PDB file of C-alpha atoms in Angstrom:
ATOM      1  CA  MET A   1      21.876  14.294  -3.901  1.00  0.00           C
ATOM      2  CA  PRO A   2      19.210  12.796  -6.201  1.00  0.00           C
ATOM      3  CA  ASP A   3      18.831  14.460  -9.577  1.00  0.00           C
ATOM      4  CA  GLY A   4      15.078  15.014  -9.248  1.00  0.00           C
ATOM      5  CA  THR A   5      14.072  13.166 -12.419  1.00  0.00           C
ATOM      6  CA  GLY A   6      12.523  10.083 -10.804  1.00  0.00           C
ATOM      7  CA  PHE A   7      11.367   8.439  -7.617  1.00  0.00           C
ATOM      8  CA  VAL A   8      13.953   8.185  -4.842  1.00  0.00           C
ATOM      9  CA  HIS A   9      13.140   5.938  -1.892  1.00  0.00           C
ATOM     10  CA  HIS A  10      15.254   5.902   1.272  1.00  0.00           C
ATOM     11  CA  ALA A  11      14.786   4.473   4.749  1.00  0.00           C
ATOM     12  CA  CYS A  12      15.937   6.005   8.036  1.00  0.00           C
ATOM     13  CA  LEU A  13      16.498   3.817  11.086  1.00  0.00           C
ATOM     14  CA  TYR A  14      16.441   5.998  14.191  1.00  0.00           C
ATOM     15  CA  GLY A  15      16.546   5.151  17.862  1.00  0.00           C
ATOM     16  CA  THR A  16      16.469   8.608  19.455  1.00  0.00           C
ATOM     17  CA  ASP A  17      14.762  11.937  18.863  1.00  0.00           C
ATOM     18  CA  ALA A  18      18.149  13.399  17.967  1.00  0.00           C
ATOM     19  CA  GLU A  19      18.666  10.791  15.257  1.00  0.00           C
ATOM     20  CA  PHE A  20      15.257  11.551  13.770  1.00  0.00           C
ATOM     21  CA  LEU A  21      15.997  15.270  13.699  1.00  0.00           C
ATOM     22  CA  ALA A  22      19.463  14.710  12.234  1.00  0.00           C
ATOM     23  CA  MET A  23      17.735  13.279   9.159  1.00  0.00           C
ATOM     24  CA  ALA A  24      14.534  15.321   9.081  1.00  0.00           C
ATOM     25  CA  VAL A  25      15.773  18.869   9.689  1.00  0.00           C
ATOM     26  CA  PRO A  26      18.277  19.091   6.805  1.00  0.00           C
ATOM     27  CA  PHE A  27      15.941  17.170   4.500  1.00  0.00           C
ATOM     28  CA  VAL A  28      13.080  19.600   5.159  1.00  0.00           C
ATOM     29  CA  ARG A  29      15.257  22.708   5.365  1.00  0.00           C
ATOM     30  CA  ASP A  30      16.999  22.029   2.040  1.00  0.00           C
ATOM     31  CA  GLY A  31      13.698  21.276   0.337  1.00  0.00           C
ATOM     32  CA  LEU A  32      12.086  24.488   1.548  1.00  0.00           C
ATOM     33  CA  THR A  33      15.167  26.484   0.539  1.00  0.00           C
ATOM     34  CA  ALA A  34      14.875  25.035  -2.970  1.00  0.00           C
ATOM     35  CA  GLY A  35      11.188  25.962  -3.128  1.00  0.00           C
ATOM     36  CA  GLU A  36      10.100  22.330  -3.075  1.00  0.00           C
ATOM     37  CA  PRO A  37       6.879  21.150  -1.402  1.00  0.00           C
ATOM     38  CA  VAL A  38       7.719  19.106   1.709  1.00  0.00           C
ATOM     39  CA  LEU A  39       5.384  16.792   3.596  1.00  0.00           C
ATOM     40  CA  ALA A  40       6.120  15.190   6.956  1.00  0.00           C
ATOM     41  CA  ALA A  41       3.700  12.306   7.577  1.00  0.00           C
ATOM     42  CA  THR A  42       4.930  11.019  10.909  1.00  0.00           C
ATOM     43  CA  THR A  43       3.897  10.740  14.543  1.00  0.00           C
ATOM     44  CA  PRO A  44       2.475  13.743  16.426  1.00  0.00           C
ATOM     45  CA  ALA A  45       5.561  13.708  18.679  1.00  0.00           C
ATOM     46  CA  ASN A  46       7.907  13.842  15.688  1.00  0.00           C
ATOM     47  CA  ILE A  47       5.863  16.594  14.045  1.00  0.00           C
ATOM     48  CA  ASP A  48       6.183  18.649  17.226  1.00  0.00           C
ATOM     49  CA  LEU A  49       9.946  18.007  17.414  1.00  0.00           C
ATOM     50  CA  LEU A  50      10.402  18.978  13.789  1.00  0.00           C
ATOM     51  CA  ARG A  51       8.314  22.141  13.992  1.00  0.00           C
ATOM     52  CA  ARG A  52      10.209  23.335  17.066  1.00  0.00           C
ATOM     53  CA  ALA A  53      13.540  22.618  15.373  1.00  0.00           C
ATOM     54  CA  LEU A  54      12.528  24.523  12.225  1.00  0.00           C
ATOM     55  CA  GLY A  55      11.383  27.590  14.124  1.00  0.00           C
ATOM     56  CA  GLU A  56       9.942  30.297  11.876  1.00  0.00           C
ATOM     57  CA  ARG A  57      10.255  28.071   8.809  1.00  0.00           C
ATOM     58  CA  ALA A  58       7.831  25.517  10.231  1.00  0.00           C
ATOM     59  CA  HIS A  59       4.849  27.308   8.695  1.00  0.00           C
ATOM     60  CA  ALA A  60       5.995  26.226   5.202  1.00  0.00           C
ATOM     61  CA  LEU A  61       6.036  22.527   6.109  1.00  0.00           C
ATOM     62  CA  ASP A  62       3.008  20.359   5.315  1.00  0.00           C
ATOM     63  CA  THR A  63       2.272  17.770   8.007  1.00  0.00           C
ATOM     64  CA  ALA A  64      -0.029  14.804   8.520  1.00  0.00           C
ATOM     65  CA  GLU A  65      -0.419  12.336  11.368  1.00  0.00           C
ATOM     66  CA  THR A  66       0.782   9.154   9.767  1.00  0.00           C
ATOM     67  CA  ALA A  67      -1.818   6.953  11.484  1.00  0.00           C
ATOM     68  CA  TYR A  68      -4.508   8.730   9.449  1.00  0.00           C
ATOM     69  CA  PHE A  69      -2.534   9.228   6.224  1.00  0.00           C
ATOM     70  CA  GLY A  70      -3.890   6.127   4.507  1.00  0.00           C
ATOM     71  CA  ARG A  71      -5.075   3.353   6.809  1.00  0.00           C
ATOM     72  CA  ARG A  72      -4.350   0.594   4.298  1.00  0.00           C
ATOM     73  CA  PRO A  73      -1.644   0.292   1.622  1.00  0.00           C
ATOM     74  CA  VAL A  74      -3.931   1.163  -1.302  1.00  0.00           C
ATOM     75  CA  GLU A  75      -5.148   4.256   0.577  1.00  0.00           C
ATOM     76  CA  ARG A  76      -1.577   5.202   1.475  1.00  0.00           C
ATOM     77  CA  VAL A  77      -0.505   5.133  -2.174  1.00  0.00           C
ATOM     78  CA  SER A  78      -3.514   7.258  -3.110  1.00  0.00           C
ATOM     79  CA  ALA A  79      -2.593   9.765  -0.385  1.00  0.00           C
ATOM     80  CA  PHE A  80       0.962  10.044  -1.741  1.00  0.00           C
ATOM     81  CA  LEU A  81      -0.318  10.601  -5.267  1.00  0.00           C
ATOM     82  CA  ARG A  82      -2.885  13.189  -4.156  1.00  0.00           C
ATOM     83  CA  TYR A  83      -0.211  15.178  -2.376  1.00  0.00           C
ATOM     84  CA  HIS A  84       2.098  15.002  -5.378  1.00  0.00           C
ATOM     85  CA  ASP A  85      -0.615  16.011  -7.834  1.00  0.00           C
ATOM     86  CA  ARG A  86      -1.793  18.884  -5.642  1.00  0.00           C
ATOM     87  CA  ARG A  87       1.617  20.351  -4.828  1.00  0.00           C
ATOM     88  CA  ALA A  88       3.895  19.423  -7.743  1.00  0.00           C
ATOM     89  CA  ARG A  89       5.248  22.182  -9.967  1.00  0.00           C
ATOM     90  CA  PRO A  90       7.209  21.790 -13.228  1.00  0.00           C
ATOM     91  CA  GLY A  91      10.924  21.376 -12.574  1.00  0.00           C
ATOM     92  CA  ARG A  92      10.541  20.906  -8.820  1.00  0.00           C
ATOM     93  CA  ARG A  93      10.832  17.763  -6.784  1.00  0.00           C
ATOM     94  CA  VAL A  94       8.329  16.852  -4.064  1.00  0.00           C
ATOM     95  CA  ARG A  95       9.818  15.692  -0.754  1.00  0.00           C
ATOM     96  CA  MET A  96       8.041  13.400   1.691  1.00  0.00           C
ATOM     97  CA  ILE A  97       8.884  12.009   5.095  1.00  0.00           C
ATOM     98  CA  ALA A  98       6.567   8.997   5.230  1.00  0.00           C
ATOM     99  CA  GLU A  99       6.700   6.999   8.450  1.00  0.00           C
ATOM    100  CA  PRO A 100       4.744   3.732   8.344  1.00  0.00           C
ATOM    101  CA  VAL A 101       2.742   2.609  11.367  1.00  0.00           C
ATOM    102  CA  TRP A 102       3.608  -0.949  12.447  1.00  0.00           C
ATOM    103  CA  ASN A 103       2.296  -1.373  15.977  1.00  0.00           C
ATOM    104  CA  GLY A 104      -1.155  -2.846  16.488  1.00  0.00           C
ATOM    105  CA  LYS A 105      -1.260  -4.567  13.097  1.00  0.00           C
ATOM    106  CA  SER A 106      -1.977  -8.224  12.431  1.00  0.00           C
ATOM    107  CA  ALA A 107       0.575 -10.493  10.767  1.00  0.00           C
ATOM    108  CA  ARG A 108      -1.255 -10.122   7.447  1.00  0.00           C
ATOM    109  CA  GLN A 109      -1.328  -6.341   7.723  1.00  0.00           C
ATOM    110  CA  VAL A 110       2.397  -6.176   8.551  1.00  0.00           C
ATOM    111  CA  ALA A 111       3.165  -8.344   5.514  1.00  0.00           C
ATOM    112  CA  GLU A 112       0.984  -6.108   3.327  1.00  0.00           C
ATOM    113  CA  TRP A 113       2.796  -2.973   4.488  1.00  0.00           C
ATOM    114  CA  LYS A 114       6.196  -4.551   3.913  1.00  0.00           C
ATOM    115  CA  ARG A 115       5.101  -5.436   0.401  1.00  0.00           C
ATOM    116  CA  MET A 116       3.777  -1.928  -0.176  1.00  0.00           C
ATOM    117  CA  GLU A 117       7.096  -0.400   0.901  1.00  0.00           C
ATOM    118  CA  SER A 118       8.772  -2.520  -1.759  1.00  0.00           C
ATOM    119  CA  GLY A 119       6.027  -1.826  -4.290  1.00  0.00           C
ATOM    120  CA  LEU A 120       6.421   1.939  -4.014  1.00  0.00           C
ATOM    121  CA  ASN A 121       9.629   1.549  -6.034  1.00  0.00           C
ATOM    122  CA  VAL A 122       7.430   0.362  -8.916  1.00  0.00           C
ATOM    123  CA  VAL A 123       4.142   2.193  -8.362  1.00  0.00           C
ATOM    124  CA  LEU A 124       5.746   5.644  -7.965  1.00  0.00           C
ATOM    125  CA  SER A 125       8.623   5.125 -10.387  1.00  0.00           C
ATOM    126  CA  GLY A 126       9.139   8.078 -12.688  1.00  0.00           C
ATOM    127  CA  LEU A 127       7.602  10.628 -10.334  1.00  0.00           C
ATOM    128  CA  PRO A 128       9.944  13.410  -9.154  1.00  0.00           C
ATOM    129  CA  VAL A 129       9.490  12.437  -5.506  1.00  0.00           C
ATOM    130  CA  TRP A 130      12.180  12.009  -2.859  1.00  0.00           C
ATOM    131  CA  MET A 131      10.728   9.940  -0.025  1.00  0.00           C
ATOM    132  CA  ILE A 132      12.371   9.004   3.269  1.00  0.00           C
ATOM    133  CA  CYS A 133      10.591   6.403   5.401  1.00  0.00           C
ATOM    134  CA  PRO A 134      11.622   6.597   9.079  1.00  0.00           C
ATOM    135  CA  TYR A 135      11.579   3.437  11.230  1.00  0.00           C
ATOM    136  CA  ASP A 136      11.683   3.975  14.995  1.00  0.00           C
ATOM    137  CA  THR A 137      13.840   1.098  16.245  1.00  0.00           C
ATOM    138  CA  ARG A 138      12.633   1.725  19.814  1.00  0.00           C
ATOM    139  CA  SER A 139       9.190   0.354  18.967  1.00  0.00           C
ATOM    140  CA  THR A 140       9.342  -1.260  15.531  1.00  0.00           C
ATOM    141  CA  PRO A 141       9.613  -5.083  15.485  1.00  0.00           C
ATOM    142  CA  ASP A 142      13.036  -6.442  14.524  1.00  0.00           C
ATOM    143  CA  ASP A 143      11.746  -8.216  11.411  1.00  0.00           C
ATOM    144  CA  VAL A 144      10.249  -4.958  10.158  1.00  0.00           C
ATOM    145  CA  VAL A 145      13.526  -3.099  10.721  1.00  0.00           C
ATOM    146  CA  ARG A 146      15.327  -5.776   8.703  1.00  0.00           C
ATOM    147  CA  ALA A 147      12.714  -5.476   5.977  1.00  0.00           C
ATOM    148  CA  ALA A 148      13.401  -1.735   5.670  1.00  0.00           C
ATOM    149  CA  CYS A 149      16.798  -2.520   4.170  1.00  0.00           C
ATOM    150  CA  ALA A 150      15.252  -4.979   1.701  1.00  0.00           C
ATOM    151  CA  THR A 151      12.557  -2.578   0.494  1.00  0.00           C
ATOM    152  CA  HIS A 152      14.634   0.605   0.157  1.00  0.00           C
ATOM    153  CA  PRO A 153      17.693   0.916  -2.110  1.00  0.00           C
ATOM    154  CA  ALA A 154      19.493   3.025   0.518  1.00  0.00           C
ATOM    155  CA  ARG A 155      19.068   4.405   4.005  1.00  0.00           C
ATOM    156  CA  VAL A 156      19.866   7.795   5.459  1.00  0.00           C
ATOM    157  CA  ASP A 157      21.856   8.290   8.658  1.00  0.00           C
ATOM    158  CA  GLY A 158      21.736  12.024   9.364  1.00  0.00           C
ATOM    159  CA  GLU A 159      22.874  13.415   6.008  1.00  0.00           C
ATOM    160  CA  ARG A 160      24.916  10.331   5.140  1.00  0.00           C
ATOM    161  CA  LEU A 161      23.569   7.974   2.477  1.00  0.00           C
ATOM    162  CA  ILE A 162      24.260   4.262   2.969  1.00  0.00           C
ATOM    163  CA  PRO A 163      23.381   1.752   0.193  1.00  0.00           C
ATOM    164  CA  CYS A 164      21.282  -1.197   1.391  1.00  0.00           C
ATOM    165  CA  SER A 165      23.082  -4.384   0.405  1.00  0.00           C
ATOM    166  CA  ALA A 166      19.949  -6.395   1.277  1.00  0.00           C
ATOM    167  CA  TYR A 167      17.747  -4.463  -1.169  1.00  0.00           C
ATOM    168  CA  ALA A 168      15.641  -6.842  -3.266  1.00  0.00           C
ATOM    169  CA  ASP A 169      13.890  -6.445  -6.592  1.00  0.00           C
ATOM    170  CA  PRO A 170      10.258  -5.624  -5.714  1.00  0.00           C
ATOM    171  CA  GLY A 171       8.792  -8.510  -7.681  1.00  0.00           C
ATOM    172  CA  ALA A 172      11.135 -11.000  -6.048  1.00  0.00           C
ATOM    173  CA  TYR A 173      10.569  -9.459  -2.628  1.00  0.00           C
ATOM    174  CA  VAL A 174       6.790  -9.779  -2.837  1.00  0.00           C
ATOM    175  CA  ALA A 175       7.078 -13.380  -3.992  1.00  0.00           C
ATOM    176  CA  GLY A 176       9.116 -14.098  -0.848  1.00  0.00           C
ATOM    177  CA  VAL A 177       6.714 -12.382   1.551  1.00  0.00           C
ATOM    178  CA  PRO A 178       3.384 -14.190   1.160  1.00  0.00           C
ATOM    179  CA  LEU A 179       0.353 -12.943   3.026  1.00  0.00           C
ATOM    180  CA  PRO A 180      -0.534 -15.306   5.881  1.00  0.00           C
ATOM    181  CA  ARG A 181      -3.581 -17.280   4.832  1.00  0.00           C
ATOM    182  CA  ALA A 182      -5.286 -20.543   5.641  1.00  0.00           C
ATOM    183  CA  PRO A 183      -5.931 -22.887   2.709  1.00  0.00           C
ATOM    184  CA  ALA A 184      -9.430 -23.181   1.364  1.00  0.00           C
ATOM    185  CA  PRO A 185     -11.375 -25.762   3.404  1.00  0.00           C
ATOM    186  CA  PRO A 186     -12.364 -28.948   1.577  1.00  0.00           C
ATOM    187  CA  GLY A 187     -16.015 -27.932   1.654  1.00  0.00           C
ATOM    188  CA  ALA A 188     -15.534 -24.410   0.253  1.00  0.00           C
ATOM    189  CA  ALA A 189     -18.409 -23.395  -2.018  1.00  0.00           C
ATOM    190  CA  ARG A 190     -17.416 -23.195  -5.673  1.00  0.00           C
ATOM    191  CA  CYS A 191     -18.740 -21.644  -8.867  1.00  0.00           C
ATOM    192  CA  GLY A 192     -17.479 -22.108 -12.414  1.00  0.00           C
ATOM    193  CA  PRO A 193     -15.199 -22.017 -14.273  1.00  0.00           C
ATOM    194  CA  THR A 194     -17.272 -19.595 -16.300  1.00  0.00           C
ATOM    195  CA  ALA A 195     -16.828 -16.538 -18.489  1.00  0.00           C
ATOM    196  CA  ARG A 196     -20.195 -15.110 -17.406  1.00  0.00           C
ATOM    197  CA  VAL A 197     -19.907 -12.319 -14.843  1.00  0.00           C
ATOM    198  CA  PRO A 198     -23.644 -12.532 -13.916  1.00  0.00           C
ATOM    199  CA  VAL A 199     -23.100 -16.125 -12.779  1.00  0.00           C
ATOM    200  CA  LEU A 200     -20.135 -15.081 -10.624  1.00  0.00           C
ATOM    201  CA  ARG A 201     -22.111 -12.111  -9.291  1.00  0.00           C
ATOM    202  CA  ALA A 202     -25.033 -14.279  -8.189  1.00  0.00           C
ATOM    203  CA  PHE A 203     -22.696 -16.727  -6.451  1.00  0.00           C
ATOM    204  CA  ALA A 204     -20.781 -13.920  -4.701  1.00  0.00           C
ATOM    205  CA  ARG A 205     -24.056 -12.360  -3.535  1.00  0.00           C
ATOM    206  CA  ASP A 206     -25.348 -15.652  -2.154  1.00  0.00           C
ATOM    207  CA  ARG A 207     -22.134 -16.319  -0.206  1.00  0.00           C
ATOM    208  CA  ALA A 208     -22.019 -12.773   1.172  1.00  0.00           C
ATOM    209  CA  ALA A 209     -25.608 -13.045   2.383  1.00  0.00           C
ATOM    210  CA  ALA A 210     -24.887 -16.433   3.969  1.00  0.00           C
ATOM    211  CA  ALA A 211     -21.945 -14.849   5.815  1.00  0.00           C
ATOM    212  CA  GLY A 212     -24.180 -12.165   7.299  1.00  0.00           C
ATOM    213  CA  LEU A 213     -23.476  -9.216   5.009  1.00  0.00           C
ATOM    214  CA  ALA A 214     -26.448  -7.111   4.031  1.00  0.00           C
ATOM    215  CA  GLY A 215     -27.345  -3.841   2.345  1.00  0.00           C
ATOM    216  CA  GLU A 216     -24.462  -1.659   1.219  1.00  0.00           C
ATOM    217  CA  ARG A 217     -21.805  -3.949   2.709  1.00  0.00           C
ATOM    218  CA  LEU A 218     -23.121  -6.886   0.698  1.00  0.00           C
ATOM    219  CA  ALA A 219     -23.293  -4.786  -2.470  1.00  0.00           C
ATOM    220  CA  LEU A 220     -19.702  -3.562  -2.055  1.00  0.00           C
ATOM    221  CA  ALA A 221     -18.386  -7.086  -1.487  1.00  0.00           C
ATOM    222  CA  VAL A 222     -20.099  -8.306  -4.650  1.00  0.00           C
ATOM    223  CA  LEU A 223     -18.813  -5.301  -6.594  1.00  0.00           C
ATOM    224  CA  ALA A 224     -15.247  -6.062  -5.514  1.00  0.00           C
ATOM    225  CA  VAL A 225     -15.529  -9.659  -6.719  1.00  0.00           C
ATOM    226  CA  CYS A 226     -17.044  -8.607 -10.033  1.00  0.00           C
ATOM    227  CA  GLU A 227     -14.377  -5.969 -10.682  1.00  0.00           C
ATOM    228  CA  ALA A 228     -11.605  -8.492 -10.011  1.00  0.00           C
ATOM    229  CA  ALA A 229     -13.314 -11.091 -12.203  1.00  0.00           C
ATOM    230  CA  GLY A 230     -13.837  -8.544 -14.964  1.00  0.00           C
ATOM    231  CA  TYR A 231     -10.138  -7.771 -15.017  1.00  0.00           C
ATOM    232  CA  LEU A 232      -9.262 -11.458 -15.427  1.00  0.00           C
ATOM    233  CA  LEU A 233     -11.894 -11.997 -18.117  1.00  0.00           C
ATOM    234  CA  ALA A 234     -11.112  -8.868 -20.141  1.00  0.00           C
ATOM    235  CA  PRO A 235      -8.666 -10.511 -22.584  1.00  0.00           C
ATOM    236  CA  GLY A 236     -11.373 -12.967 -23.681  1.00  0.00           C
ATOM    237  CA  ASP A 237     -11.196 -16.742 -24.262  1.00  0.00           C
ATOM    238  CA  VAL A 238     -10.680 -17.398 -20.533  1.00  0.00           C
ATOM    239  CA  ARG A 239     -12.884 -18.579 -17.697  1.00  0.00           C
ATOM    240  CA  VAL A 240     -12.816 -17.890 -13.972  1.00  0.00           C
ATOM    241  CA  ALA A 241     -13.553 -20.241 -11.087  1.00  0.00           C
ATOM    242  CA  LEU A 242     -14.708 -18.652  -7.838  1.00  0.00           C
ATOM    243  CA  ARG A 243     -14.528 -20.178  -4.370  1.00  0.00           C
ATOM    244  CA  ALA A 244     -15.780 -18.702  -1.093  1.00  0.00           C
ATOM    245  CA  TRP A 245     -15.436 -19.616   2.550  1.00  0.00           C
ATOM    246  CA  GLU A 246     -15.486 -18.013   5.979  1.00  0.00           C
ATOM    247  CA  GLU A 247     -12.521 -17.499   8.297  1.00  0.00           C
ATOM    248  CA  PRO A 248     -12.537 -15.925  11.761  1.00  0.00           C
ATOM    249  CA  GLY A 249     -13.211 -12.245  11.077  1.00  0.00           C
ATOM    250  CA  ALA A 250     -13.498 -12.488   7.302  1.00  0.00           C
ATOM    251  CA  LEU A 251     -15.295 -13.811   4.251  1.00  0.00           C
ATOM    252  CA  VAL A 252     -12.763 -14.991   1.669  1.00  0.00           C
ATOM    253  CA  TYR A 253     -13.247 -15.106  -2.103  1.00  0.00           C
ATOM    254  CA  GLU A 254     -10.684 -16.803  -4.321  1.00  0.00           C
ATOM    255  CA  LEU A 255     -10.713 -16.319  -8.086  1.00  0.00           C
ATOM    256  CA  LEU A 256      -8.681 -18.709 -10.222  1.00  0.00           C
ATOM    257  CA  CYS A 257      -8.006 -18.250 -13.903  1.00  0.00           C
ATOM    258  CA  ALA A 258      -5.779 -20.165 -16.321  1.00  0.00           C
ATOM    259  CA  GLY A 259      -4.441 -18.512 -19.437  1.00  0.00           C
ATOM    260  CA  SER A 260      -5.281 -14.922 -18.530  1.00  0.00           C
ATOM    261  CA  ARG A 261      -2.773 -12.142 -19.088  1.00  0.00           C
ATOM    262  CA  PRO A 262      -0.053 -11.941 -16.419  1.00  0.00           C
ATOM    263  CA  VAL A 263      -1.168  -9.837 -13.461  1.00  0.00           C
ATOM    264  CA  PRO A 264       1.617  -7.649 -12.010  1.00  0.00           C
ATOM    265  CA  ALA A 265       2.010  -8.029  -8.244  1.00  0.00           C
ATOM    266  CA  PHE A 266       1.316  -4.306  -7.715  1.00  0.00           C
ATOM    267  CA  ALA A 267      -1.584  -3.983 -10.148  1.00  0.00           C
ATOM    268  CA  GLY A 268      -4.405  -1.843  -8.834  1.00  0.00           C
ATOM    269  CA  PHE A 269      -2.453   0.368  -6.447  1.00  0.00           C
ATOM    270  CA  ARG A 270      -2.716   3.513  -8.574  1.00  0.00           C
ATOM    271  CA  PRO A 271      -6.166   5.139  -8.541  1.00  0.00           C
ATOM    272  CA  PRO A 272      -7.954   5.624 -11.878  1.00  0.00           C
ATOM    273  CA  GLY A 273      -6.828   8.535 -14.012  1.00  0.00           C
ATOM    274  CA  ARG A 274      -8.730  10.626 -16.501  1.00  0.00           C
ATOM    275  CA  GLU A 275      -8.725   7.821 -19.055  1.00  0.00           C
ATOM    276  CA  ALA A 276      -9.961   4.324 -18.250  1.00  0.00           C
ATOM    277  CA  ALA A 277      -7.261   1.687 -17.769  1.00  0.00           C
ATOM    278  CA  PRO A 278      -7.446  -2.112 -17.391  1.00  0.00           C
ATOM    279  CA  GLU A 279      -6.247  -1.951 -13.784  1.00  0.00           C
ATOM    280  CA  ASP A 280      -8.973   0.445 -12.613  1.00  0.00           C
ATOM    281  CA  GLY A 281     -11.179  -2.465 -11.562  1.00  0.00           C
ATOM    282  CA  LEU A 282      -8.410  -3.957  -9.427  1.00  0.00           C
ATOM    283  CA  TRP A 283      -7.933  -0.608  -7.691  1.00  0.00           C
ATOM    284  CA  LEU A 284     -11.629  -0.577  -6.839  1.00  0.00           C
ATOM    285  CA  ALA A 285     -11.426  -4.176  -5.613  1.00  0.00           C
ATOM    286  CA  ARG A 286      -8.464  -3.292  -3.377  1.00  0.00           C
ATOM    287  CA  THR A 287     -10.315  -0.271  -2.039  1.00  0.00           C
ATOM    288  CA  LEU A 288     -13.480  -2.220  -1.207  1.00  0.00           C
ATOM    289  CA  THR A 289     -11.803  -5.174   0.521  1.00  0.00           C
ATOM    290  CA  ASP A 290      -9.580  -5.671   3.524  1.00  0.00           C
ATOM    291  CA  SER A 291      -6.880  -7.114   1.262  1.00  0.00           C
ATOM    292  CA  LEU A 292      -6.342  -8.395  -2.266  1.00  0.00           C
ATOM    293  CA  ASP A 293      -3.490 -10.822  -2.895  1.00  0.00           C
ATOM    294  CA  ILE A 294      -2.244 -11.621  -6.403  1.00  0.00           C
ATOM    295  CA  ARG A 295      -0.408 -14.877  -7.054  1.00  0.00           C
ATOM    296  CA  THR A 296       0.752 -16.293 -10.381  1.00  0.00           C
ATOM    297  CA  GLN A 297       1.992 -19.876 -10.669  1.00  0.00           C
ATOM    298  CA  GLY A 298       2.756 -20.850 -14.234  1.00  0.00           C
ATOM    299  CA  PRO A 299      -0.409 -20.325 -16.289  1.00  0.00           C
ATOM    300  CA  LEU A 300      -2.605 -20.041 -13.167  1.00  0.00           C
ATOM    301  CA  THR A 301      -3.500 -16.672 -11.664  1.00  0.00           C
ATOM    302  CA  ARG A 302      -5.058 -16.560  -8.199  1.00  0.00           C
ATOM    303  CA  LEU A 303      -6.706 -13.471  -6.697  1.00  0.00           C
ATOM    304  CA  THR A 304      -7.696 -13.722  -3.037  1.00  0.00           C
ATOM    305  CA  LEU A 305     -10.019 -11.113  -1.528  1.00  0.00           C
ATOM    306  CA  HIS A 306     -10.689 -10.779   2.200  1.00  0.00           C
ATOM    307  CA  ILE A 307     -13.966  -9.123   3.166  1.00  0.00           C
ATOM    308  CA  PRO A 308     -13.989  -8.028   6.833  1.00  0.00           C
ATOM    309  CA  ASP A 309     -16.399  -9.436   9.367  1.00  0.00           C
ATOM    310  CA  PRO A 310     -19.822  -7.783   8.917  1.00  0.00           C
ATOM    311  CA  HIS A 311     -19.926  -6.982  12.632  1.00  0.00           C
ATOM    312  CA  ASP A 312     -16.674  -4.970  12.444  1.00  0.00           C
ATOM    313  CA  ALA A 313     -18.067  -1.695  11.141  1.00  0.00           C
ATOM    314  CA  GLU A 314     -14.716   0.112  11.132  1.00  0.00           C
ATOM    315  CA  ARG A 315     -12.971  -2.235   8.685  1.00  0.00           C
ATOM    316  CA  LEU A 316     -14.842  -1.480   5.460  1.00  0.00           C
TER     317      LEU A 316
END
């Protein structure tokens, strides 16, 4: 039983409804008995199973359909933090069943969610949260099931805790799971290196307009680029080069900076707090784009932002 002083992150691999309930019912029941807030963010079918199994106690359980509980990793982290901040009480742990959605995602999106599962061990560290992430082996791809044991220190089988021998340090895991991306084409438009954000802003605006973005969508794309550039330039005495090109379904911006401060792989996943922090701009950039990838190679830092196709109104 975790001691409640920090983040605890377990996986649950289940292949039947009975196996899901064998984990979920005691986890929820014990939390409610202890007066702890409990959230089940899972499929509608699992929510129904769990509520029927809990009987009269089901009214005390918070539920959310996982498909709508944060569409993208940065939104998912924000949803976890909102629930914690709203329901946490001094001296009490918060429990969450948090089932990721894997079906219907592109290869890049699957890689991003794998990386987020690993990153939660860093982003939520220190919070008194016990989280179990169920993986339905009946429908989840085999590579994702294997990844569950690399991104969680242990897994739960019923009430039995099994250490994951394949668990990897989050930083090392992310380095080994790159986001699928095509290299920049030889003719990619380029700006800089420069330390002047207005120059980068004008270039980003021109490329967004050439790609067909307009109005608010153009403004948000430019804002994302400027926030990411501002983060890299904040230490001073550095310059940023910006490249842009189009891929099927996306406009891609790539910011390169040598000599900037190291950028943690999970920077920008926590939403801004009451006091301004250096990573606030990266959170905004993540929120405004389809994805933001951070890569550091020696002294070179590379931030890659994907802006969704302007004709796909549901993506941004």
